[in-house]
C-alpha cells in the first residue's frame, strides 16, 4: 500500500514552539512565517520561516493581547494589531531606531478586521467599513494615506502571490469585491456573486470565509468555493466551485469539482493540482482542471485518482521529556488541530510543525491505467521527466506491451510538447536576431520544463535499452521505433541520425535485410552522411549495403568528397573517377589522391590510365603535376615503369 500514497508531507518541516507552551500561534502567508507569541511582563516572539534568514526572535512591551502580527516583505517592518482601532509598528531595518509607533484607522467608528502587507513599506488596513491603503515611512515613524475605499465588509481574504484582496460584502456575504495592489496603487476589480445552495424558506445561508480559498492554478487566479451538500436537493455530495478571476473583465464560474461525499473539507493547491482533504475518512482527492470533461459551459471534474491518505509521517520527540533513544511517534494525520493555508501549507499548532504538502508522481503510474490520460496528467507536473520515461519503458516491456495504438498516443503527446518548445525557441531566436524592436522586447526565452522529452532522452533512457531486451519480438521493436519516427515526422521535427542507426542495427541484428532495403528504397529512413557511413560498415555482412550507401551519398549532393573517399578506400579508382566526371568536379579534384590509390592496387595499367587522364587534364588546363598536387614521386614512378618518352611533352615543360 505504501507505493500508493501520492501525497506526502515535506521531510524537513519548519518547527516552532507548540500551542501548549505559548499564548498564540500566527501564520503569515506572504512570508510563510510562523509567529509563536508568549505574553507575561514582556511579550516574547519567536518567528520561524522557510529558512534561517527569515527566522528571528525578539521581545516587545506587553500592551495587550496580540490579534495579528506580520512582518513586511524582507522582515523590514513589523506590524502588530492589539485593538480594533489601531496597528503598532516597529522598525527592523538596520540603523533605524528600534522603537514602536502606532497608527489609528481614519474611518470613525470603524473596527479593524486585520491588515495585509502589499510591499515592504505598503500596508492595507481592512475594516468593517472598507479599506485604507498606506505607505509606511520608517524614518519618520509615521504612515501616509495613499487611498481609501468605503464598503461594508464581513471578512476578507488576501492572496500574496497576486496581491489581490477579496472582501465579503452584503448581508449573506456572497458578493465578493476584489482589489488589486501594485507599487503604491490600488485598482478595484469587477465584483461577483458566489451562488449559494438553495435552502427552504425562510432559512437563509451566508457565505463563510472557511468555505473560500484563493489560489493561482496554471498561472490564473481562482476563487475556490466549497459548496456543501444540500439536503433539499438530490445532490450526491459536496463540490468545489472554481471562479476564474481575471485582472480585467468579469469573474466567471468555470469549473466544478465533484467530491461525491459530505463532511468537513480543506483545500490546498500543489503543482497546479487542487487537493481536497476529507477529515472523517482521513483521505485526500486530487483534481486537475486541465483534464477536461465538458458538461455544457462548465468543466465538471471527477477526481484524477482514487482517494488516498497522506503518506504516514513520524515525529521525532524533542524537549526534556523525550529520551535520546526514543523512537519517532506517528503523527495524527487530518487532525482537528490542523490548519491549512494556500497554496500548499499544513500547520499543526498542537505539535509545532509546518509542512509543505507534496505530490509523488511514481505511485500514480499504477493508479491511472489509461496511458493517454496518465501522460496528460504527468506532462503538467513539475518533476515529471524521469517518471514519464519510466512510463514509456514500462509501456514497451511491461504487462501491456504490444498495444501499438497506445504507444502511438503516448509518443504523439510527448512530441506535441517537444514541438511547442522547439517552435518557441525558434521564434525567440528569430526575434533576437532581428535586433531590438518593440515586438522582440516582449519575447522571453522559453523555459525548458521537464515535460520536454527530446530524442536524446528517448534514445538514452527508453529506446536503446528496449532494443536490447530479451523476450520482446523483433517485429514489435521495429514497429515501436518506426512509430516514434512517424510521430516526429508528423510534428515536423527533424529526426536525429542516431534513431535511424538504431533501426538499421536492429534490422541487421535480426537479419531483416529485405526490410532494410525497402526502408532505404522508399526513403522511410532519411538520407544523411552518418547513415551512409553506417551502411558502408555493413558491407561485409550485407554486400548490397555498399551500393545503398553510395546511392544515399549521391542523393545528398553535398557529399561528393565522401563518395570519392569511399570508392578509393575500396580501390574502385576508375569508379571514383567516373563519379567525379559525372558531377563535373574533375577539373578541381586532387590528382595525387587518385594516383596514391592507383599505386596501392599494384595494377600498373590502372596507374597508367589514371596518370594519362590527369596528364590530359593538366594539358587542357595548362598546369603542371608538380604545381597542382605535389605529384613528383608519381611522375618519377611513371618514368621508371613506362620510360621518360611515355610522358606527354607539355607535362614535363
XYZ file of C-alpha atoms in Angstrom:
653
model
C 0.000 0.000 0.000
C 2.937 2.371 0.707
C 3.579 2.721 -3.023
C 0.059 4.091 -3.470
C 0.474 7.215 -1.303
C 0.641 10.005 -3.857
C 0.650 12.817 -1.242
C 3.271 13.361 1.442
C 4.367 15.961 3.986
C 7.775 17.595 3.462
C 10.666 15.742 5.083
C 12.133 18.853 6.731
C 9.234 20.741 8.324
C 9.504 24.159 9.953
C 9.439 23.506 13.720
C 8.151 26.037 16.257
C 7.004 26.113 19.886
C 3.696 24.283 20.054
C 0.430 25.788 21.246
C 0.709 24.293 24.734
C 3.829 26.339 25.549
C 2.839 29.709 24.026
C -0.190 32.003 24.194
C -0.803 32.316 20.479
C 0.447 30.984 17.135
C 0.009 33.106 13.995
C 0.839 32.330 10.371
C 1.801 34.922 7.764
C 1.015 33.589 4.274
C 3.054 36.243 2.436
C 6.385 35.430 4.130
C 5.488 31.815 5.033
C 6.376 32.591 8.662
C 5.003 31.211 11.933
C 4.881 33.585 14.917
C 4.875 31.934 18.361
C 3.863 34.629 20.866
C 4.332 34.269 24.646
C 2.979 37.008 26.950
C 3.798 37.927 30.542
C 5.763 41.025 31.577
C 7.293 41.466 28.122
C 5.961 39.699 25.047
C 8.417 37.177 23.620
C 8.091 36.381 19.919
C 9.847 33.585 18.024
C 9.461 33.740 14.242
C 10.229 30.629 12.158
C 10.321 30.781 8.376
C 11.262 28.504 5.463
C 14.976 29.239 6.029
C 17.285 30.633 8.709
C 17.268 34.113 7.119
C 13.549 34.506 7.729
C 13.758 33.227 11.331
C 14.134 35.743 14.168
C 13.423 36.103 17.903
C 12.719 39.346 19.794
C 10.866 40.876 22.747
C 8.404 43.769 22.843
C 6.403 45.550 25.518
C 3.248 43.754 26.618
C 0.476 46.173 25.601
C -2.335 43.651 25.482
C -3.329 40.535 23.608
C -1.890 40.221 20.100
C -4.664 39.762 17.499
C -2.465 39.778 14.393
C 1.293 40.046 13.780
C 3.202 40.125 10.462
C 6.495 41.305 9.001
C 6.609 43.300 5.790
C 8.495 41.684 2.911
C 12.110 41.048 3.869
C 11.456 41.355 7.643
C 11.942 45.139 7.406
C 8.972 46.418 9.431
C 6.843 44.571 11.995
C 3.117 45.301 12.292
C 1.120 44.212 15.360
C -2.610 44.602 15.923
C -3.741 44.567 19.547
C -7.007 46.533 19.329
C -9.740 47.062 16.734
C -8.760 50.732 16.328
C -5.011 50.824 15.640
C -1.940 48.950 14.434
C 1.507 49.232 16.052
C 4.762 49.238 14.072
C 8.412 48.524 14.843
C 11.429 49.084 12.576
C 13.748 46.122 11.949
C 15.768 47.975 9.305
C 19.463 48.201 10.339
C 20.489 51.641 11.747
C 16.856 52.688 12.242
C 15.543 53.329 15.785
C 14.042 50.139 17.193
C 11.048 51.993 18.648
C 7.349 51.260 18.327
C 4.972 53.728 16.679
C 1.221 53.422 16.250
C -1.420 54.382 13.690
C -5.195 54.554 14.140
C -7.619 53.838 11.304
C -9.015 57.078 9.906
C -12.656 55.946 9.491
C -14.735 56.890 12.532
C -16.483 54.066 14.375
C -14.745 51.515 12.144
C -13.231 48.334 13.540
C -10.022 46.926 12.074
C -10.589 43.312 10.966
C -6.945 42.841 10.041
C -4.184 44.096 7.736
C -2.048 42.909 4.776
C 1.407 43.976 3.677
C 1.420 44.543 -0.097
C 5.068 45.673 -0.281
C 7.990 46.165 2.110
C 6.596 49.603 3.059
C 2.946 49.448 1.914
C 0.095 48.127 4.043
C -3.689 47.947 3.770
C -5.958 48.087 6.828
C -9.188 46.142 6.333
C -12.039 47.500 8.478
C -15.701 46.578 8.679
C -16.362 49.790 6.709
C -13.792 49.465 3.915
C -10.051 49.564 3.230
C -7.298 52.089 3.980
C -4.108 51.808 1.909
C -0.980 53.344 3.467
C 2.683 53.917 2.793
C 4.824 53.369 5.901
C 7.632 55.925 6.348
C 10.020 54.137 8.740
C 12.456 57.059 9.122
C 9.623 59.400 10.187
C 7.817 56.627 12.105
C 4.521 57.571 10.515
C 2.067 56.443 7.780
C 0.874 58.284 4.679
C -2.626 57.518 3.330
C -2.495 56.547 -0.345
C -6.150 55.640 -0.905
C -9.267 54.610 0.987
C -12.489 52.932 -0.139
C -15.787 52.714 1.780
C -17.621 49.406 1.604
C -19.319 47.198 4.209
C -17.040 44.233 4.949
C -17.898 40.941 6.669
C -14.499 39.301 6.257
C -11.523 39.423 3.906
C -9.001 37.134 2.196
C -5.639 38.099 0.684
C -3.595 36.323 -1.987
C 0.049 37.480 -1.552
C 1.181 35.798 -4.775
C -1.026 38.101 -6.889
C -1.527 40.944 -4.336
C -5.303 40.612 -4.687
C -7.553 41.339 -1.700
C -11.043 39.811 -1.576
C -13.751 41.472 0.541
C -17.016 39.746 1.514
C -19.951 42.199 1.321
C -23.771 42.208 1.648
C -25.866 40.513 4.354
C -25.319 36.996 3.025
C -21.649 37.714 2.431
C -21.700 36.132 -1.020
C -20.942 39.245 -3.071
C -17.145 39.456 -3.274
C -15.289 42.652 -4.153
C -11.660 42.180 -5.244
C -8.932 44.853 -5.171
C -5.528 44.559 -6.855
C -2.418 46.244 -5.426
C 0.731 47.197 -7.300
C 3.521 49.645 -6.382
C 1.588 52.235 -4.365
C -1.584 51.885 -6.454
C -4.819 50.012 -5.852
C -7.410 49.152 -8.510
C -10.969 47.997 -7.998
C -11.747 44.817 -9.918
C -15.208 43.632 -11.022
C -17.277 42.325 -8.118
C -19.016 38.976 -8.447
C -21.505 36.802 -6.645
C -20.994 33.290 -5.263
C -24.062 31.131 -5.886
C -25.165 29.687 -2.548
C -27.073 26.378 -2.320
C -30.866 26.639 -2.308
C -32.492 26.163 1.124
C -36.170 26.003 2.152
C -37.695 29.372 3.101
C -37.460 31.268 5.412
C -33.960 29.931 6.121
C -31.056 31.848 4.579
C -27.464 30.797 4.079
C -24.497 33.119 4.396
C -21.041 32.645 2.908
C -18.355 31.743 5.442
C -14.696 32.501 4.895
C -13.987 28.887 5.928
C -15.519 27.821 2.603
C -13.438 30.165 0.421
C -9.823 29.887 -0.729
C -7.885 31.957 -3.257
C -5.060 30.403 -5.262
C -3.177 30.533 -8.544
C -3.678 27.473 -10.769
C -1.899 27.284 -14.137
C -0.923 30.974 -13.785
C -4.562 32.041 -13.409
C -6.189 33.341 -10.224
C -9.162 31.340 -8.938
C -11.578 31.775 -6.055
C -12.459 28.293 -4.774
C -15.832 27.880 -3.076
C -16.532 24.765 -1.009
C -20.233 24.216 -1.696
C -21.593 21.849 0.928
C -24.179 19.164 0.303
C -27.736 20.463 0.469
C -30.381 18.159 1.924
C -33.088 19.892 -0.115
C -31.548 18.850 -3.431
C -30.696 15.439 -4.807
C -27.014 16.328 -4.931
C -24.871 13.246 -4.150
C -22.328 15.293 -2.201
C -20.382 18.488 -1.785
C -18.450 20.155 -4.598
C -15.753 22.772 -5.068
C -16.763 25.530 -7.474
C -13.937 27.483 -9.132
C -14.445 31.098 -10.191
C -11.826 32.450 -12.574
C -10.797 35.964 -11.515
C -9.017 37.836 -14.348
C -7.214 41.153 -13.788
C -9.615 42.767 -16.207
C -13.110 41.633 -17.148
C -15.741 39.766 -15.170
C -15.245 36.811 -12.854
C -16.912 33.638 -14.164
C -17.719 30.242 -12.741
C -15.569 27.891 -14.833
C -15.016 24.568 -13.039
C -16.880 22.255 -10.676
C -15.001 19.567 -8.742
C -17.298 16.730 -7.665
C -16.395 15.436 -4.180
C -19.077 12.676 -4.115
C -19.247 12.773 -0.302
C -20.133 15.085 2.575
C -18.401 16.292 5.727
C -15.533 18.615 6.677
C -13.100 19.537 3.924
C -9.944 21.609 3.478
C -8.258 22.789 0.258
C -4.656 23.002 -0.942
C -3.110 23.626 -4.353
C 0.066 21.658 -5.139
C 1.808 21.633 -8.527
C -1.345 23.097 -10.152
C -3.486 20.321 -8.660
C -6.411 21.082 -6.369
C -6.133 18.823 -3.313
C -9.283 18.297 -1.226
C -8.750 16.818 2.251
C -11.696 14.954 3.842
C -11.414 14.799 7.608
C -13.795 11.979 8.542
C -12.414 9.447 6.002
C -8.839 10.760 6.521
C -8.232 10.772 2.786
C -7.457 13.324 0.098
C -8.558 13.719 -3.510
C -6.724 15.471 -6.335
C -8.180 17.305 -9.337
C -6.520 18.606 -12.492
C -8.657 21.306 -14.111
C -6.871 20.809 -17.443
C -8.128 17.226 -17.699
C -11.420 18.271 -19.236
C -14.760 16.548 -19.088
C -17.053 19.084 -20.717
C -20.561 19.447 -19.357
C -22.158 22.377 -21.169
C -20.310 25.638 -20.488
C -18.795 24.313 -17.258
C -15.970 21.885 -16.837
C -17.167 19.241 -14.391
C -14.327 17.194 -12.901
C -14.121 13.901 -11.078
C -11.005 13.065 -9.016
C -7.995 12.140 -11.161
C -7.054 9.282 -8.818
C -8.807 7.181 -6.157
C -8.942 8.756 -2.679
C -5.817 8.058 -0.617
C -4.452 9.153 2.733
C -1.360 11.352 3.023
C 1.724 9.161 3.466
C 2.104 8.298 7.192
C 4.514 10.648 8.942
C 6.527 10.122 12.130
C 7.530 12.865 14.553
C 10.820 12.891 16.459
C 10.034 13.871 20.033
C 12.038 16.762 21.480
C 12.196 18.543 24.817
C 13.042 17.426 28.379
C 10.500 14.569 28.364
C 11.963 12.927 25.279
C 14.518 10.159 25.839
C 17.529 10.216 23.441
C 16.802 6.712 22.137
C 13.037 7.207 21.906
C 11.629 6.087 18.562
C 9.670 8.597 16.443
C 5.914 8.504 17.010
C 3.243 8.530 14.269
C 1.772 11.938 13.536
C -2.007 12.210 13.697
C -2.959 12.945 10.103
C -6.083 15.009 9.306
C -6.113 16.160 12.946
C -8.714 18.692 14.117
C -5.748 20.867 15.198
C -4.514 21.122 11.604
C -4.784 24.459 9.804
C -4.496 24.530 6.026
C -3.128 27.564 4.157
C -2.665 28.342 0.466
C -1.197 27.131 -1.602
C 0.449 24.045 -0.083
C 0.896 24.574 3.669
C -0.388 22.467 6.571
C 0.247 23.581 10.151
C -0.222 21.572 13.323
C -0.205 24.135 16.145
C -0.526 21.397 18.801
C 2.645 19.645 17.582
C 4.547 22.737 16.445
C 5.102 21.738 12.811
C 4.669 23.494 9.468
C 4.759 21.178 6.448
C 4.656 21.701 2.727
C 2.324 19.247 1.013
C 3.958 17.430 -1.903
C 2.729 15.223 -4.748
C 4.593 11.992 -5.503
C 4.244 11.039 -9.161
C 5.581 7.475 -9.164
C 2.551 5.972 -7.324
C 0.178 7.485 -9.907
C 1.502 5.062 -12.547
C -0.392 2.119 -11.073
C -3.483 4.135 -10.127
C -4.176 5.689 -13.538
C -4.482 2.865 -16.066
C -5.373 4.994 -19.114
C -1.899 5.749 -20.521
C -3.117 8.723 -22.581
C -4.765 10.323 -19.546
C -1.745 9.462 -17.401
C 0.542 11.202 -19.897
C -1.704 14.311 -19.955
C -1.516 14.349 -16.157
C 2.260 13.834 -15.910
C 3.209 16.334 -18.625
C 1.762 19.153 -16.492
C 3.692 18.252 -13.352
C 6.898 19.923 -12.195
C 9.291 16.975 -11.736
C 7.926 14.696 -14.411
C 10.772 13.753 -16.778
C 12.103 10.561 -15.216
C 8.589 9.361 -14.327
C 7.425 9.862 -17.926
C 10.461 7.985 -19.237
C 9.756 5.127 -16.813
C 6.133 5.035 -18.082
C 7.464 4.694 -21.629
C 9.814 1.850 -20.634
C 7.073 0.095 -18.688
C 4.660 0.535 -21.594
C 7.080 -1.164 -24.001
C 8.299 -4.010 -21.820
C 5.670 -4.369 -19.075
C 2.390 -6.238 -18.951
C 0.623 -4.087 -21.542
C 3.335 -4.312 -24.200
C 2.239 -4.910 -27.733
C -0.503 -2.284 -27.874
C 0.871 -0.102 -30.634
C -2.052 2.351 -30.671
C -1.337 3.210 -27.007
C 2.365 3.633 -27.848
C 1.447 5.949 -30.739
C -0.820 8.067 -28.493
C 1.923 8.477 -25.882
C 4.589 9.378 -28.470
C 2.271 11.970 -30.047
C 1.561 13.614 -26.689
C 5.281 13.808 -25.896
C 6.224 15.167 -29.309
C 3.484 17.799 -29.263
C 5.065 19.338 -26.140
C 8.551 18.890 -27.671
C 7.450 20.656 -30.888
C 5.829 23.561 -28.982
C 9.115 24.118 -27.166
C 11.182 23.958 -30.403
C 8.829 26.461 -32.086
C 9.014 28.823 -29.103
C 12.823 28.571 -29.075
C 12.943 29.249 -32.822
C 10.619 32.263 -32.520
C 12.752 33.656 -29.682
C 16.000 33.181 -31.661
C 14.462 34.865 -34.742
C 13.252 37.793 -32.628
C 16.687 38.239 -31.066
C 18.498 38.022 -34.422
C 16.222 40.646 -35.951
C 17.640 43.159 -33.484
C 15.941 45.256 -30.792
C 12.384 46.197 -31.665
C 9.095 46.729 -29.911
C 7.992 43.165 -30.653
C 11.281 41.456 -29.711
C 11.362 43.023 -26.248
C 8.165 41.163 -25.390
C 9.829 37.809 -26.171
C 11.080 35.845 -23.200
C 13.392 32.921 -23.659
C 11.197 29.815 -23.413
C 11.785 27.801 -20.265
C 12.660 24.200 -20.942
C 10.469 22.367 -18.444
C 10.862 18.715 -17.517
C 7.894 17.966 -19.792
C 10.127 18.485 -22.853
C 11.235 14.943 -23.693
C 13.580 15.185 -26.676
C 15.008 12.492 -28.962
C 18.161 12.187 -26.879
C 16.083 11.484 -23.740
C 14.029 8.831 -25.518
C 17.091 7.228 -27.106
C 19.157 7.151 -23.895
C 16.530 6.163 -21.339
C 13.992 4.147 -23.344
C 14.671 3.029 -26.917
C 18.299 1.841 -26.756
C 17.547 -0.364 -23.722
C 14.305 -1.551 -25.289
C 16.045 -2.849 -28.440
C 18.342 -4.960 -26.245
C 15.527 -6.535 -24.190
C 15.283 -10.304 -24.297
C 11.930 -11.895 -24.989
C 10.498 -8.963 -26.982
C 9.542 -9.809 -30.576
C 11.737 -8.050 -33.083
C 8.696 -7.046 -35.168
C 7.331 -5.118 -32.185
C 10.730 -3.488 -31.558
C 10.912 -2.253 -35.160
C 7.258 -1.175 -35.122
C 7.877 0.911 -31.971
C 10.987 2.558 -33.436
C 9.146 3.381 -36.656
C 6.159 4.672 -34.657
C 8.391 7.115 -32.811
C 9.937 8.268 -36.111
C 6.432 8.622 -37.626
C 5.375 10.791 -34.691
C 8.447 13.030 -35.053
C 7.736 13.422 -38.770
C 4.076 14.198 -38.071
C 5.142 17.142 -35.895
C 7.803 18.151 -38.459
C 10.647 17.540 -36.018
C 13.909 16.609 -37.823
C 14.801 13.028 -36.887
C 18.276 12.614 -35.416
C 20.515 10.155 -37.294
C 21.124 8.001 -34.198
C 17.465 6.929 -34.240
C 17.829 5.730 -37.843
C 21.045 3.977 -36.848
C 19.142 2.190 -34.079
C 16.593 0.987 -36.653
C 19.315 -0.246 -39.027
C 21.268 -2.010 -36.266
C 18.074 -3.726 -35.087
C 17.224 -4.849 -38.627
C 20.736 -6.183 -39.196
C 20.788 -7.909 -35.800
C 17.706 -9.893 -36.828
C 18.889 -10.415 -40.442
C 15.946 -8.393 -41.805
C 17.908 -7.144 -44.811
C 14.919 -7.165 -47.144
C 13.156 -4.745 -44.800
C 16.270 -2.565 -44.564
C 16.413 -2.466 -48.355
C 12.752 -1.415 -48.541
C 13.130 1.264 -45.853
C 16.018 2.797 -47.798
C 14.432 2.336 -51.223
C 11.230 4.103 -50.178
C 13.070 6.750 -48.103
C 11.483 5.705 -44.829
C 14.922 6.365 -43.362
C 16.047 9.871 -44.311
C 19.394 10.316 -46.058
C 22.365 11.531 -44.011
C 26.142 11.196 -44.111
C 26.335 9.329 -40.755
C 23.719 6.870 -42.034
C 25.617 6.333 -45.291
C 28.792 5.645 -43.319
C 26.924 3.119 -41.169
C 25.696 1.341 -44.324
C 29.274 1.177 -45.606
C 30.366 -0.534 -42.398
C 27.716 -3.216 -43.015
C 29.136 -4.256 -46.383
C 30.838 -7.383 -45.047
C 27.542 -8.547 -43.507
C 25.300 -7.322 -46.310
C 27.198 -6.605 -49.587
C 24.384 -4.510 -51.219
C 24.822 -2.004 -48.353
C 27.831 -0.577 -50.231
C 25.741 0.460 -53.227
C 22.890 1.637 -50.996
C 25.387 3.878 -49.222
C 26.723 5.334 -52.466
C 23.196 5.974 -53.726
C 22.392 7.815 -50.499
C 25.525 9.947 -50.725
C 24.701 10.835 -54.335
C 21.187 11.911 -53.311
C 22.669 14.173 -50.635
C 24.544 16.069 -53.447
C 26.745 17.685 -50.775
C 28.706 14.510 -50.134
C 30.872 14.258 -53.277
C 34.111 14.173 -51.287
C 32.767 11.383 -49.068
C 31.744 9.313 -52.094
C 35.199 9.651 -53.646
C 36.836 8.664 -50.345
C 34.565 5.624 -50.060
C 35.272 4.430 -53.600
C 39.012 4.994 -53.281
C 39.109 3.141 -49.958
C 37.518 0.195 -51.801
C 40.217 0.540 -54.527
C 37.474 1.408 -57.040
C 39.656 4.111 -58.551
C 38.038 4.149 -62.003
C 34.617 4.202 -60.371
C 35.643 7.232 -58.312
C 36.960 8.957 -61.433
C 33.746 8.258 -63.351
C 31.727 9.695 -60.470
C 33.837 12.860 -60.316
C 33.386 13.352 -64.080
C 29.616 12.763 -63.765
C 29.283 15.645 -61.284
C 31.662 17.907 -63.256
C 34.257 18.174 -60.489
C 37.203 16.549 -62.323
C 38.965 19.844 -63.065
C 39.346 20.693 -59.383
C 39.999 17.315 -57.817
C 43.418 16.406 -56.380
C 45.332 14.168 -58.789
C 47.603 12.912 -56.025
C 44.683 11.307 -54.123
C 43.784 9.200 -57.202
C 47.386 8.354 -58.061
C 48.043 7.238 -54.458
C 45.032 4.912 -54.628
C 46.064 3.573 -58.058
C 49.629 2.823 -56.836
C 48.197 0.888 -53.843
C 46.347 -1.509 -56.186
C 49.706 -2.666 -57.690
C 47.935 -2.600 -61.058
C 50.368 -0.765 -63.381
C 47.844 -0.458 -66.228
C 45.317 1.125 -63.863
C 48.015 3.545 -62.716
C 48.846 4.292 -66.383
C 45.183 5.044 -67.151
C 44.758 7.350 -64.157
C 48.066 9.092 -64.836
C 47.145 9.646 -68.503
C 43.738 11.088 -67.522
C 45.282 13.714 -65.268
C 48.065 14.386 -67.775
C 45.473 15.256 -70.391
C 43.501 17.318 -67.860
C 46.608 19.309 -66.959
C 47.460 19.856 -70.591
C 43.963 21.215 -71.150
C 44.237 23.422 -68.074
C 47.874 24.305 -68.951
C 49.162 23.296 -65.498
C 51.902 21.019 -64.255
C 51.604 17.928 -61.986
C 54.287 19.322 -59.744
C 52.443 22.595 -59.347
C 48.929 21.290 -58.620
C 49.316 18.422 -56.270
C 52.869 17.592 -55.215
C 52.961 14.580 -57.563
C 56.721 14.453 -58.208
C 57.038 10.918 -56.831
C 54.265 9.684 -59.152
C 55.907 11.324 -62.185
C 59.178 9.587 -61.210
C 57.358 6.248 -60.825
C 55.694 6.672 -64.245
C 59.096 7.340 -65.882
C 60.573 4.313 -64.134
C 57.832 1.927 -65.316
C 56.921 3.317 -68.748
C 60.010 5.344 -69.702
C 60.508 9.057 -69.956
C 59.371 9.094 -73.562
C 55.884 7.984 -72.438
C 55.352 11.359 -70.768
C 53.498 13.961 -72.758
C 55.790 16.857 -73.630
C 53.561 19.507 -72.026
C 53.603 17.611 -68.744
C 57.414 17.947 -68.499
C 57.569 21.523 -69.638
